[in-house]
């Protein structure tokens, strides 16, 4: 017990070998961009001044928000990572491990690539410490030690929450199970008009890569792929919310709150994964909280180990563009839109309704005119006036219910609308075919 406690709170330093190597060059490049104040604050931060570290982080943050995301210079993203590492170092030295993790996650989410290794390894160390603290405080709740003698109040709070966890997690799991039982009549009441009445997407079991290429990839046609995910560790692990809480509970993730990204009341928030799981549990379908299109598996290695890149993504000489998580409660809607890449959407937990219109129907689907939204339709399939959007009325589409353990292939530029019917955890793999491929 004493050993554990010492191991947890002894003030060892958070090492940052890449930063130590890269800092002079990075600071030089930042001053070339006119970031003299940032350079001066960072230099003071490196010398042990926490307020300077925080000021540097603020300055980099402002640069990240000074214009459209794609116009932000990469050097400012690396500057943000560097400042996050400085700030996290102070928290770490003070035994504030969950706070250090929050700052490091912001660095991973918003920062650049140069200091990624340091961020990942610091996350590993801080997670270890936060978990050790949690174990100590759990033991203290059982009467072995005084939790107030520990430094990290967050870990204690988490233990206090955990004393109810037996009950809570049980409820979560029952909810997951009962949500699987959704009958067709109930589903049709929730879905847009005419759902499941047109052409259903082909469903193929254990389809070979050759069969996939020949019948779907080359013709550019969607297909539901079943019996090809049973080997994913996530298929067994992610049904247990306790597991997700354990590997990712302290980590910060960006979530979307509101009906969908085209609505005025829509906003983004940063939550810990534990807070997010609690929201999933408590949210009514009116205000869903959706962890949508987030590269969670670049951020959280343990979760990366639970998923497997489908062989189908190697069709056409793959260049993987992004692997994203889409986690949320029943009732999340991704409005009608298209993406430029091939997509395998893999359903790990729960089920979703998906409607697809071919790429060639673009004109009839009333794309927004602003450049940022040109890949989204103005039509809200859940509620639209046929007089305003007459062309979509009789348009044929394909649709399906993507069941747990199945994948859907969506060809590039095919329009898709997605609604979760249960609590749902899915992963999308976007890839582009090499230029020599006929479908690139
Ligand atoms: O699952 C969703 O809500 C949307 C998925 C999607 O749009 C995609 O994978 O491209
Ligand atoms: Fe999409």
CSV table of C-alpha atoms and ligand atoms in Angstrom, one decimal:
chain,number,residue,atom,x,y,z
A,1,UNK,CA,0.0,0.0,0.0
A,2,UNK,CA,2.7,2.4,1.0
A,3,UNK,CA,4.7,1.5,-2.1
A,4,UNK,CA,1.7,2.1,-4.3
A,5,UNK,CA,1.0,5.5,-2.8
A,6,UNK,CA,4.6,6.5,-3.1
A,7,UNK,CA,4.7,5.3,-6.7
A,8,UNK,CA,1.6,7.4,-7.4
A,9,UNK,CA,2.6,10.7,-5.8
A,10,UNK,CA,6.4,10.8,-6.1
A,11,UNK,CA,7.0,13.8,-8.2
A,12,UNK,CA,8.9,12.3,-11.1
A,13,UNK,CA,9.0,14.4,-14.2
A,14,UNK,CA,7.2,13.9,-17.5
A,15,UNK,CA,9.9,13.3,-20.1
A,16,UNK,CA,9.6,14.8,-23.5
A,17,UNK,CA,12.6,13.7,-25.6
A,18,UNK,CA,11.2,14.7,-29.0
A,19,UNK,CA,10.4,18.2,-27.6
A,20,UNK,CA,13.9,18.5,-26.2
A,21,UNK,CA,15.3,17.7,-29.6
A,22,UNK,CA,12.9,19.7,-31.7
A,23,UNK,CA,12.3,22.8,-29.6
A,24,UNK,CA,15.1,25.1,-31.0
A,25,UNK,CA,14.0,24.4,-34.6
A,26,UNK,CA,10.3,24.8,-33.8
A,27,UNK,CA,10.9,28.1,-32.0
A,28,UNK,CA,13.0,29.3,-34.9
A,29,UNK,CA,10.2,28.6,-37.3
A,30,UNK,CA,7.6,30.2,-35.1
A,31,UNK,CA,9.7,33.4,-34.8
A,32,UNK,CA,9.9,33.4,-38.6
A,33,UNK,CA,6.1,33.5,-38.7
A,34,UNK,CA,6.3,36.6,-36.3
A,35,UNK,CA,5.4,34.6,-33.1
A,36,UNK,CA,8.0,36.5,-31.0
A,37,UNK,CA,5.7,36.7,-27.9
A,38,UNK,CA,5.0,33.0,-28.2
A,39,UNK,CA,8.7,32.3,-28.4
A,40,UNK,CA,9.4,34.4,-25.3
A,41,UNK,CA,6.6,32.8,-23.3
A,42,UNK,CA,7.8,29.3,-24.3
A,43,UNK,CA,11.3,30.0,-23.3
A,44,UNK,CA,10.1,31.1,-19.9
A,45,UNK,CA,7.9,28.0,-19.7
A,46,UNK,CA,10.9,25.8,-20.4
A,47,UNK,CA,12.6,27.5,-17.5
A,48,UNK,CA,9.7,26.5,-15.1
A,49,UNK,CA,7.2,29.3,-15.4
A,50,UNK,CA,3.7,27.8,-15.5
A,51,UNK,CA,1.9,31.1,-16.2
A,52,UNK,CA,4.2,31.6,-19.2
A,53,UNK,CA,3.3,28.0,-20.4
A,54,UNK,CA,-0.4,28.9,-20.1
A,55,UNK,CA,0.1,32.2,-21.9
A,56,UNK,CA,2.0,30.4,-24.8
A,57,UNK,CA,-0.9,27.9,-25.1
A,58,UNK,CA,-3.4,30.8,-25.3
A,59,UNK,CA,-1.4,32.4,-28.0
A,60,UNK,CA,-1.2,29.2,-30.1
A,61,UNK,CA,-4.9,28.6,-29.5
A,62,UNK,CA,-5.7,32.1,-30.9
A,63,UNK,CA,-3.6,31.3,-34.0
A,64,UNK,CA,-5.6,28.0,-34.5
A,65,UNK,CA,-8.8,30.1,-34.5
A,66,UNK,CA,-7.6,32.9,-36.6
A,67,UNK,CA,-9.2,31.7,-39.8
A,68,UNK,CA,-10.6,28.5,-41.5
A,69,UNK,CA,-8.9,25.4,-40.2
A,70,UNK,CA,-7.2,24.5,-43.5
A,71,UNK,CA,-5.5,27.9,-43.6
A,72,UNK,CA,-3.8,27.5,-40.2
A,73,UNK,CA,-0.1,27.1,-40.6
A,74,UNK,CA,1.2,23.6,-39.5
A,75,UNK,CA,3.8,25.3,-37.3
A,76,UNK,CA,1.1,26.8,-35.1
A,77,UNK,CA,-0.4,23.4,-34.6
A,78,UNK,CA,3.0,22.2,-33.4
A,79,UNK,CA,3.3,25.3,-31.3
A,80,UNK,CA,0.0,24.4,-29.6
A,81,UNK,CA,1.3,20.8,-29.0
A,82,UNK,CA,4.5,22.2,-27.5
A,83,UNK,CA,2.6,24.6,-25.1
A,84,UNK,CA,0.3,21.7,-24.1
A,85,UNK,CA,3.3,19.6,-23.2
A,86,UNK,CA,4.7,22.4,-21.1
A,87,UNK,CA,1.4,22.9,-19.2
A,88,UNK,CA,0.9,19.2,-18.8
A,89,UNK,CA,4.4,18.8,-17.3
A,90,UNK,CA,3.4,21.2,-14.5
A,91,UNK,CA,0.2,19.3,-13.8
A,92,UNK,CA,2.0,16.0,-13.9
A,93,UNK,CA,4.7,17.2,-11.4
A,94,UNK,CA,1.9,18.4,-9.1
A,95,UNK,CA,0.2,15.0,-9.2
A,96,UNK,CA,-2.8,16.4,-11.2
A,97,UNK,CA,-2.8,13.5,-13.6
A,98,UNK,CA,-6.3,13.8,-15.0
A,99,UNK,CA,-5.8,17.5,-15.6
A,100,UNK,CA,-2.5,16.6,-17.4
A,101,UNK,CA,-4.4,14.1,-19.5
A,102,UNK,CA,-7.0,16.7,-20.5
A,103,UNK,CA,-4.3,19.1,-21.6
A,104,UNK,CA,-2.4,16.4,-23.5
A,105,UNK,CA,-5.6,15.3,-25.3
A,106,UNK,CA,-6.2,18.9,-26.4
A,107,UNK,CA,-2.7,18.7,-27.8
A,108,UNK,CA,-3.5,15.5,-29.6
A,109,UNK,CA,-6.8,16.7,-31.0
A,110,UNK,CA,-5.8,20.2,-32.1
A,111,UNK,CA,-2.0,20.0,-32.3
A,112,UNK,CA,0.4,19.1,-35.0
A,113,UNK,CA,2.3,15.9,-35.8
A,114,UNK,CA,5.9,16.8,-34.8
A,115,UNK,CA,5.4,16.2,-31.1
A,116,UNK,CA,2.9,13.4,-31.3
A,117,UNK,CA,5.3,10.8,-29.9
A,118,UNK,CA,5.8,12.8,-26.7
A,119,UNK,CA,2.1,13.5,-26.4
A,120,UNK,CA,1.4,9.7,-26.7
A,121,UNK,CA,4.0,8.7,-24.3
A,122,UNK,CA,3.0,11.4,-21.8
A,123,UNK,CA,-0.6,10.2,-22.0
A,124,UNK,CA,0.6,6.6,-21.3
A,125,UNK,CA,2.4,7.8,-18.1
A,126,UNK,CA,-0.3,10.1,-16.9
A,127,UNK,CA,-3.0,7.4,-17.5
A,128,UNK,CA,-0.9,4.9,-15.5
A,129,UNK,CA,-0.6,7.4,-12.6
A,130,UNK,CA,-4.3,8.4,-12.7
A,131,UNK,CA,-5.3,4.7,-12.6
A,132,UNK,CA,-2.9,4.0,-9.7
A,133,UNK,CA,-4.3,7.0,-7.8
A,134,UNK,CA,-7.8,5.6,-8.5
A,135,UNK,CA,-6.7,2.2,-7.1
A,136,UNK,CA,-5.3,3.9,-4.0
A,137,UNK,CA,-8.4,5.9,-3.4
A,138,UNK,CA,-10.6,2.8,-4.0
A,139,UNK,CA,-8.6,1.0,-1.3
A,140,UNK,CA,-9.0,4.0,1.0
A,141,UNK,CA,-12.8,3.9,0.5
A,142,UNK,CA,-12.5,0.3,1.7
A,143,UNK,CA,-10.8,1.7,4.9
A,144,UNK,CA,-7.1,1.3,4.1
A,145,UNK,CA,-6.0,4.9,3.9
A,146,UNK,CA,-7.2,8.5,4.0
A,147,UNK,CA,-8.1,9.6,0.5
A,148,UNK,CA,-7.7,13.3,1.4
A,149,UNK,CA,-4.0,12.7,1.7
A,150,UNK,CA,-3.8,12.1,-2.0
A,151,UNK,CA,-3.2,14.9,-4.5
A,152,UNK,CA,-5.7,14.3,-7.3
A,153,UNK,CA,-9.2,15.3,-6.3
A,154,UNK,CA,-10.5,14.1,-9.7
A,155,UNK,CA,-9.5,10.6,-9.0
A,156,UNK,CA,-11.2,10.7,-5.7
A,157,UNK,CA,-14.4,12.1,-7.3
A,158,UNK,CA,-14.2,9.3,-9.8
A,159,UNK,CA,-14.0,6.7,-6.9
A,160,UNK,CA,-17.0,8.3,-5.3
A,161,UNK,CA,-18.9,7.9,-8.6
A,162,UNK,CA,-17.6,4.4,-8.8
A,163,UNK,CA,-19.1,3.4,-5.5
A,164,UNK,CA,-22.4,3.5,-7.4
A,165,UNK,CA,-21.0,2.0,-10.5
A,166,UNK,CA,-22.1,-1.5,-9.9
A,167,UNK,CA,-25.6,-0.3,-10.2
A,168,UNK,CA,-25.0,2.2,-13.0
A,169,UNK,CA,-23.1,-0.1,-15.3
A,170,UNK,CA,-25.7,-2.8,-14.9
A,171,UNK,CA,-28.3,-0.4,-16.1
A,172,UNK,CA,-26.2,0.6,-19.0
A,173,UNK,CA,-25.8,-3.0,-20.2
A,174,UNK,CA,-29.5,-3.8,-19.8
A,175,UNK,CA,-30.2,-0.7,-21.9
A,176,UNK,CA,-27.9,-1.9,-24.6
A,177,UNK,CA,-29.6,-5.3,-24.7
A,178,UNK,CA,-33.1,-4.0,-24.7
A,179,UNK,CA,-32.3,-1.5,-27.4
A,180,UNK,CA,-31.5,-4.4,-29.8
A,181,UNK,CA,-35.1,-5.4,-29.7
A,182,UNK,CA,-36.6,-2.8,-32.1
A,183,UNK,CA,-39.5,-4.1,-34.2
A,184,UNK,CA,-40.1,-3.1,-37.8
A,185,UNK,CA,-43.3,-1.2,-37.0
A,186,UNK,CA,-41.7,0.9,-34.3
A,187,UNK,CA,-38.7,1.6,-36.7
A,188,UNK,CA,-40.9,2.7,-39.5
A,189,UNK,CA,-42.5,5.3,-37.3
A,190,UNK,CA,-39.2,6.9,-36.6
A,191,UNK,CA,-37.7,6.8,-40.1
A,192,UNK,CA,-38.3,9.2,-43.0
A,193,UNK,CA,-41.3,8.5,-45.2
A,194,UNK,CA,-41.0,5.6,-47.7
A,195,UNK,CA,-38.1,4.0,-45.8
A,196,UNK,CA,-37.5,0.3,-46.4
A,197,UNK,CA,-40.1,0.3,-49.3
A,198,UNK,CA,-37.7,0.8,-52.2
A,199,UNK,CA,-34.7,-1.2,-53.2
A,200,UNK,CA,-32.8,-2.8,-50.3
A,201,UNK,CA,-29.0,-2.7,-50.4
A,202,UNK,CA,-27.6,-6.2,-51.3
A,203,UNK,CA,-26.5,-8.2,-48.3
A,204,UNK,CA,-23.6,-10.6,-48.8
A,205,UNK,CA,-22.2,-12.9,-46.2
A,206,UNK,CA,-18.4,-13.4,-45.9
A,207,UNK,CA,-17.8,-12.0,-49.4
A,208,UNK,CA,-14.3,-12.5,-50.8
A,209,UNK,CA,-12.2,-9.5,-51.7
A,210,UNK,CA,-12.4,-10.7,-55.4
A,211,UNK,CA,-16.2,-10.9,-55.2
A,212,UNK,CA,-16.3,-7.4,-53.5
A,213,UNK,CA,-14.1,-5.9,-56.2
A,214,UNK,CA,-16.0,-7.5,-59.1
A,215,UNK,CA,-19.6,-7.0,-57.9
A,216,UNK,CA,-19.5,-3.8,-56.0
A,217,UNK,CA,-16.2,-1.8,-55.9
A,218,UNK,CA,-15.7,-1.7,-59.7
A,219,UNK,CA,-19.3,-1.1,-60.6
A,220,UNK,CA,-19.5,1.5,-57.8
A,221,UNK,CA,-22.4,0.0,-56.0
A,222,UNK,CA,-23.2,-0.2,-52.2
A,223,UNK,CA,-23.2,-3.5,-50.4
A,224,UNK,CA,-23.9,-4.8,-46.8
A,225,UNK,CA,-21.1,-7.1,-45.7
A,226,UNK,CA,-22.0,-9.6,-43.0
A,227,UNK,CA,-20.0,-12.2,-41.2
A,228,UNK,CA,-16.7,-10.4,-41.6
A,229,UNK,CA,-16.2,-8.7,-38.2
A,230,UNK,CA,-16.4,-11.5,-35.6
A,231,UNK,CA,-12.6,-11.4,-35.2
A,232,UNK,CA,-12.6,-7.8,-34.0
A,233,UNK,CA,-11.8,-7.5,-30.3
A,234,UNK,CA,-14.2,-4.6,-30.2
A,235,UNK,CA,-17.1,-6.9,-31.0
A,236,UNK,CA,-16.9,-8.4,-27.5
A,237,UNK,CA,-15.2,-5.6,-25.6
A,238,UNK,CA,-17.2,-2.6,-26.5
A,239,UNK,CA,-20.5,-4.0,-25.3
A,240,UNK,CA,-19.1,-3.6,-21.8
A,241,UNK,CA,-19.3,0.1,-21.0
A,242,UNK,CA,-17.1,-0.6,-17.9
A,243,UNK,CA,-14.3,-1.6,-20.3
A,244,UNK,CA,-14.7,1.6,-22.3
A,245,UNK,CA,-14.7,3.6,-19.1
A,246,UNK,CA,-11.6,1.9,-17.9
A,247,UNK,CA,-9.5,2.4,-21.1
A,248,UNK,CA,-10.8,5.8,-22.0
A,249,UNK,CA,-12.7,7.2,-19.1
A,250,UNK,CA,-10.3,10.1,-18.3
A,251,UNK,CA,-9.7,11.0,-21.9
A,252,UNK,CA,-11.1,14.2,-23.5
A,253,UNK,CA,-13.1,13.9,-26.7
A,254,UNK,CA,-15.0,16.4,-28.9
A,255,UNK,CA,-18.7,15.8,-29.2
A,256,UNK,CA,-21.5,17.4,-31.1
A,257,UNK,CA,-24.7,18.4,-29.3
A,258,UNK,CA,-27.9,19.2,-31.0
A,259,UNK,CA,-30.1,17.8,-33.7
A,260,UNK,CA,-27.5,17.8,-36.4
A,261,UNK,CA,-24.7,20.0,-37.8
A,262,UNK,CA,-27.0,21.9,-40.2
A,263,UNK,CA,-29.2,23.2,-37.3
A,264,UNK,CA,-28.7,26.5,-35.6
A,265,UNK,CA,-28.7,25.2,-32.0
A,266,UNK,CA,-25.9,22.7,-32.9
A,267,UNK,CA,-22.6,23.1,-30.9
A,268,UNK,CA,-19.4,21.2,-30.1
A,269,UNK,CA,-18.2,20.4,-26.6
A,270,UNK,CA,-15.2,18.8,-25.0
A,271,UNK,CA,-16.1,16.0,-22.5
A,272,UNK,CA,-14.3,13.3,-20.8
A,273,UNK,CA,-15.2,9.9,-22.2
A,274,UNK,CA,-16.8,9.0,-18.9
A,275,UNK,CA,-19.0,12.1,-19.1
A,276,UNK,CA,-19.9,11.2,-22.6
A,277,UNK,CA,-20.9,7.7,-21.6
A,278,UNK,CA,-23.1,9.1,-18.9
A,279,UNK,CA,-24.7,11.5,-21.4
A,280,UNK,CA,-25.4,8.5,-23.7
A,281,UNK,CA,-27.1,6.9,-20.9
A,282,UNK,CA,-29.2,9.9,-19.8
A,283,UNK,CA,-29.9,11.6,-23.1
A,284,UNK,CA,-33.4,11.6,-24.5
A,285,UNK,CA,-33.4,11.4,-28.3
A,286,UNK,CA,-34.2,15.2,-28.4
A,287,UNK,CA,-30.8,16.5,-27.7
A,288,UNK,CA,-28.4,13.7,-28.7
A,289,UNK,CA,-24.7,14.0,-27.9
A,290,UNK,CA,-22.8,12.5,-30.8
A,291,UNK,CA,-19.1,11.7,-30.9
A,292,UNK,CA,-19.1,12.0,-34.6
A,293,UNK,CA,-16.4,11.8,-37.3
A,294,UNK,CA,-13.6,11.9,-34.8
A,295,UNK,CA,-10.2,10.1,-35.3
A,296,UNK,CA,-10.5,8.5,-31.9
A,297,UNK,CA,-8.2,5.7,-32.8
A,298,UNK,CA,-5.3,8.0,-33.5
A,299,UNK,CA,-5.9,9.5,-30.1
A,300,UNK,CA,-6.5,6.4,-27.9
A,301,UNK,CA,-4.2,3.5,-28.7
A,302,UNK,CA,-6.0,0.9,-26.6
A,303,UNK,CA,-9.1,1.4,-28.7
A,304,UNK,CA,-7.1,1.2,-31.9
A,305,UNK,CA,-6.0,-2.3,-30.9
A,306,UNK,CA,-9.7,-3.3,-30.7
A,307,UNK,CA,-10.5,-2.6,-34.4
A,308,UNK,CA,-9.2,-4.3,-37.6
A,309,UNK,CA,-8.8,-2.5,-41.0
A,310,UNK,CA,-11.2,-4.5,-43.2
A,311,UNK,CA,-9.5,-6.3,-46.1
A,312,UNK,CA,-12.0,-4.6,-48.4
A,313,UNK,CA,-10.2,-1.3,-47.8
A,314,UNK,CA,-7.3,-2.7,-49.8
A,315,UNK,CA,-9.4,-2.7,-53.0
A,316,UNK,CA,-7.9,-0.4,-55.6
A,317,UNK,CA,-4.5,0.1,-54.0
A,318,UNK,CA,-5.4,1.7,-50.8
A,319,UNK,CA,-4.5,5.0,-49.4
A,320,UNK,CA,-6.3,5.2,-46.0
A,321,UNK,CA,-7.6,8.7,-45.6
A,322,UNK,CA,-9.1,8.5,-42.2
A,323,UNK,CA,-10.6,6.2,-39.6
A,324,UNK,CA,-13.3,7.8,-37.6
A,325,UNK,CA,-15.5,6.9,-34.6
A,326,UNK,CA,-19.2,7.6,-34.6
A,327,UNK,CA,-20.5,6.9,-31.1
A,328,UNK,CA,-23.8,8.0,-29.8
A,329,UNK,CA,-27.2,7.2,-28.3
A,330,UNK,CA,-30.4,6.2,-30.3
A,331,UNK,CA,-31.7,9.1,-32.4
A,332,UNK,CA,-28.5,10.7,-33.8
A,333,UNK,CA,-28.9,11.8,-37.3
A,334,UNK,CA,-26.2,12.6,-39.9
A,335,UNK,CA,-28.1,14.5,-42.6
A,336,UNK,CA,-28.0,13.7,-46.3
A,337,UNK,CA,-24.5,14.4,-47.6
A,338,UNK,CA,-21.7,12.8,-49.6
A,339,UNK,CA,-18.0,12.2,-49.1
A,340,UNK,CA,-15.2,12.1,-51.6
A,341,UNK,CA,-13.8,8.7,-50.5
A,342,UNK,CA,-14.6,5.0,-50.6
A,343,UNK,CA,-16.1,4.1,-47.2
A,344,UNK,CA,-16.6,1.0,-45.1
A,345,UNK,CA,-18.9,1.9,-42.2
A,346,UNK,CA,-18.5,-0.9,-39.6
A,347,UNK,CA,-21.2,-1.4,-37.0
A,348,UNK,CA,-19.6,-2.6,-33.8
A,349,UNK,CA,-22.5,-2.1,-31.3
A,350,UNK,CA,-26.2,-1.3,-32.0
A,351,UNK,CA,-27.9,-0.6,-35.4
A,352,UNK,CA,-28.4,2.2,-37.8
A,353,UNK,CA,-30.8,3.0,-40.6
A,354,UNK,CA,-29.0,4.2,-43.8
A,355,UNK,CA,-30.5,5.7,-47.0
A,356,UNK,CA,-28.4,6.0,-50.1
A,357,UNK,CA,-28.8,8.0,-53.4
A,358,UNK,CA,-26.4,7.5,-56.3
A,359,UNK,CA,-23.8,10.3,-57.0
A,360,UNK,CA,-25.6,11.1,-60.3
A,361,UNK,CA,-28.7,12.3,-58.4
A,362,UNK,CA,-26.9,15.4,-57.1
A,363,UNK,CA,-29.0,18.0,-58.8
A,364,UNK,CA,-32.3,16.5,-57.5
A,365,UNK,CA,-31.0,16.5,-54.0
A,366,UNK,CA,-30.6,20.3,-53.6
A,367,UNK,CA,-27.0,20.7,-52.4
A,368,UNK,CA,-26.3,23.8,-50.3
A,369,UNK,CA,-24.6,26.5,-52.3
A,370,UNK,CA,-22.0,27.7,-49.8
A,371,UNK,CA,-18.7,26.0,-50.5
A,372,UNK,CA,-18.3,24.5,-47.0
A,373,UNK,CA,-21.7,22.8,-47.3
A,374,UNK,CA,-21.8,21.8,-50.9
A,375,UNK,CA,-21.6,18.1,-50.0
A,376,UNK,CA,-24.8,18.5,-47.9
A,377,UNK,CA,-28.4,18.5,-49.1
A,378,UNK,CA,-30.7,21.3,-48.0
A,379,UNK,CA,-33.4,18.6,-47.6
A,380,UNK,CA,-34.1,17.5,-44.1
A,381,UNK,CA,-35.4,14.0,-44.9
A,382,UNK,CA,-37.2,13.8,-41.5
A,383,UNK,CA,-39.3,16.9,-42.2
A,384,UNK,CA,-39.4,18.6,-45.6
A,385,UNK,CA,-42.0,20.4,-47.7
A,386,UNK,CA,-42.5,18.6,-51.0
A,387,UNK,CA,-43.5,22.0,-52.6
A,388,UNK,CA,-40.1,23.4,-51.7
A,389,UNK,CA,-38.1,20.3,-52.8
A,390,UNK,CA,-40.3,18.6,-55.4
A,391,UNK,CA,-37.5,16.8,-57.3
A,392,UNK,CA,-36.6,14.5,-54.4
A,393,UNK,CA,-40.2,13.2,-54.0
A,394,UNK,CA,-40.1,10.4,-56.5
A,395,UNK,CA,-36.4,9.8,-56.5
A,396,UNK,CA,-35.4,6.2,-56.1
A,397,UNK,CA,-33.0,5.3,-53.3
A,398,UNK,CA,-31.5,2.2,-51.7
A,399,UNK,CA,-31.7,1.7,-47.9
A,400,UNK,CA,-31.0,-0.8,-45.2
A,401,UNK,CA,-30.7,-1.4,-41.5
A,402,UNK,CA,-27.0,-1.9,-40.7
A,403,UNK,CA,-27.0,-4.5,-38.0
A,404,UNK,CA,-24.5,-5.0,-35.3
A,405,UNK,CA,-21.5,-6.9,-36.7
A,406,UNK,CA,-22.1,-5.8,-40.3
A,407,UNK,CA,-20.3,-3.3,-42.6
A,408,UNK,CA,-21.7,-1.1,-45.3
A,409,UNK,CA,-19.7,-0.2,-48.4
A,410,UNK,CA,-20.6,3.4,-49.5
A,411,UNK,CA,-18.9,4.3,-52.9
A,412,UNK,CA,-17.4,7.8,-53.3
A,413,UNK,CA,-19.9,10.6,-53.7
A,414,UNK,CA,-22.9,8.5,-53.0
A,415,UNK,CA,-25.3,10.5,-50.9
A,416,UNK,CA,-26.2,9.1,-47.5
A,417,UNK,CA,-28.5,9.8,-44.6
A,418,UNK,CA,-27.8,7.9,-41.3
A,419,UNK,CA,-30.0,7.5,-38.2
A,420,UNK,CA,-29.0,5.5,-35.2
A,421,UNK,CA,-31.8,3.2,-34.0
A,422,UNK,CA,-30.1,2.2,-30.7
A,423,UNK,CA,-27.1,3.3,-28.8
A,424,UNK,CA,-24.5,2.8,-31.5
A,425,UNK,CA,-20.8,2.5,-31.8
A,426,UNK,CA,-19.5,2.5,-35.4
A,427,UNK,CA,-16.2,3.0,-37.2
A,428,UNK,CA,-15.8,4.4,-40.7
A,429,UNK,CA,-12.8,3.7,-42.9
A,430,UNK,CA,-12.3,6.2,-45.7
A,431,UNK,CA,-9.8,5.3,-48.4
A,432,UNK,CA,-9.0,6.4,-51.9
A,433,UNK,CA,-8.0,4.1,-54.7
A,434,UNK,CA,-4.6,4.7,-56.4
A,435,UNK,CA,-4.6,6.8,-59.5
A,436,UNK,CA,-4.2,3.8,-61.8
A,437,UNK,CA,-7.3,2.1,-60.4
A,438,UNK,CA,-10.4,2.4,-62.7
A,439,UNK,CA,-12.5,3.7,-59.8
A,440,UNK,CA,-10.1,6.2,-58.3
B,1,LIG,O1,-22.8,7.1,-39.0
B,1,LIG,C1,-23.1,8.3,-39.2
B,1,LIG,O2,-23.8,9.0,-38.5
B,1,LIG,C2,-22.6,8.9,-40.4
B,1,LIG,C3,-21.5,8.1,-41.1
B,1,LIG,C4,-20.9,8.8,-42.3
B,1,LIG,O3,-21.5,9.8,-42.8
B,1,LIG,C5,-19.7,8.3,-42.9
B,1,LIG,O4,-19.2,7.3,-42.5
B,1,LIG,O5,-19.3,8.9,-43.9
B,2,LIG,FE1,-20.5,10.5,-44.6
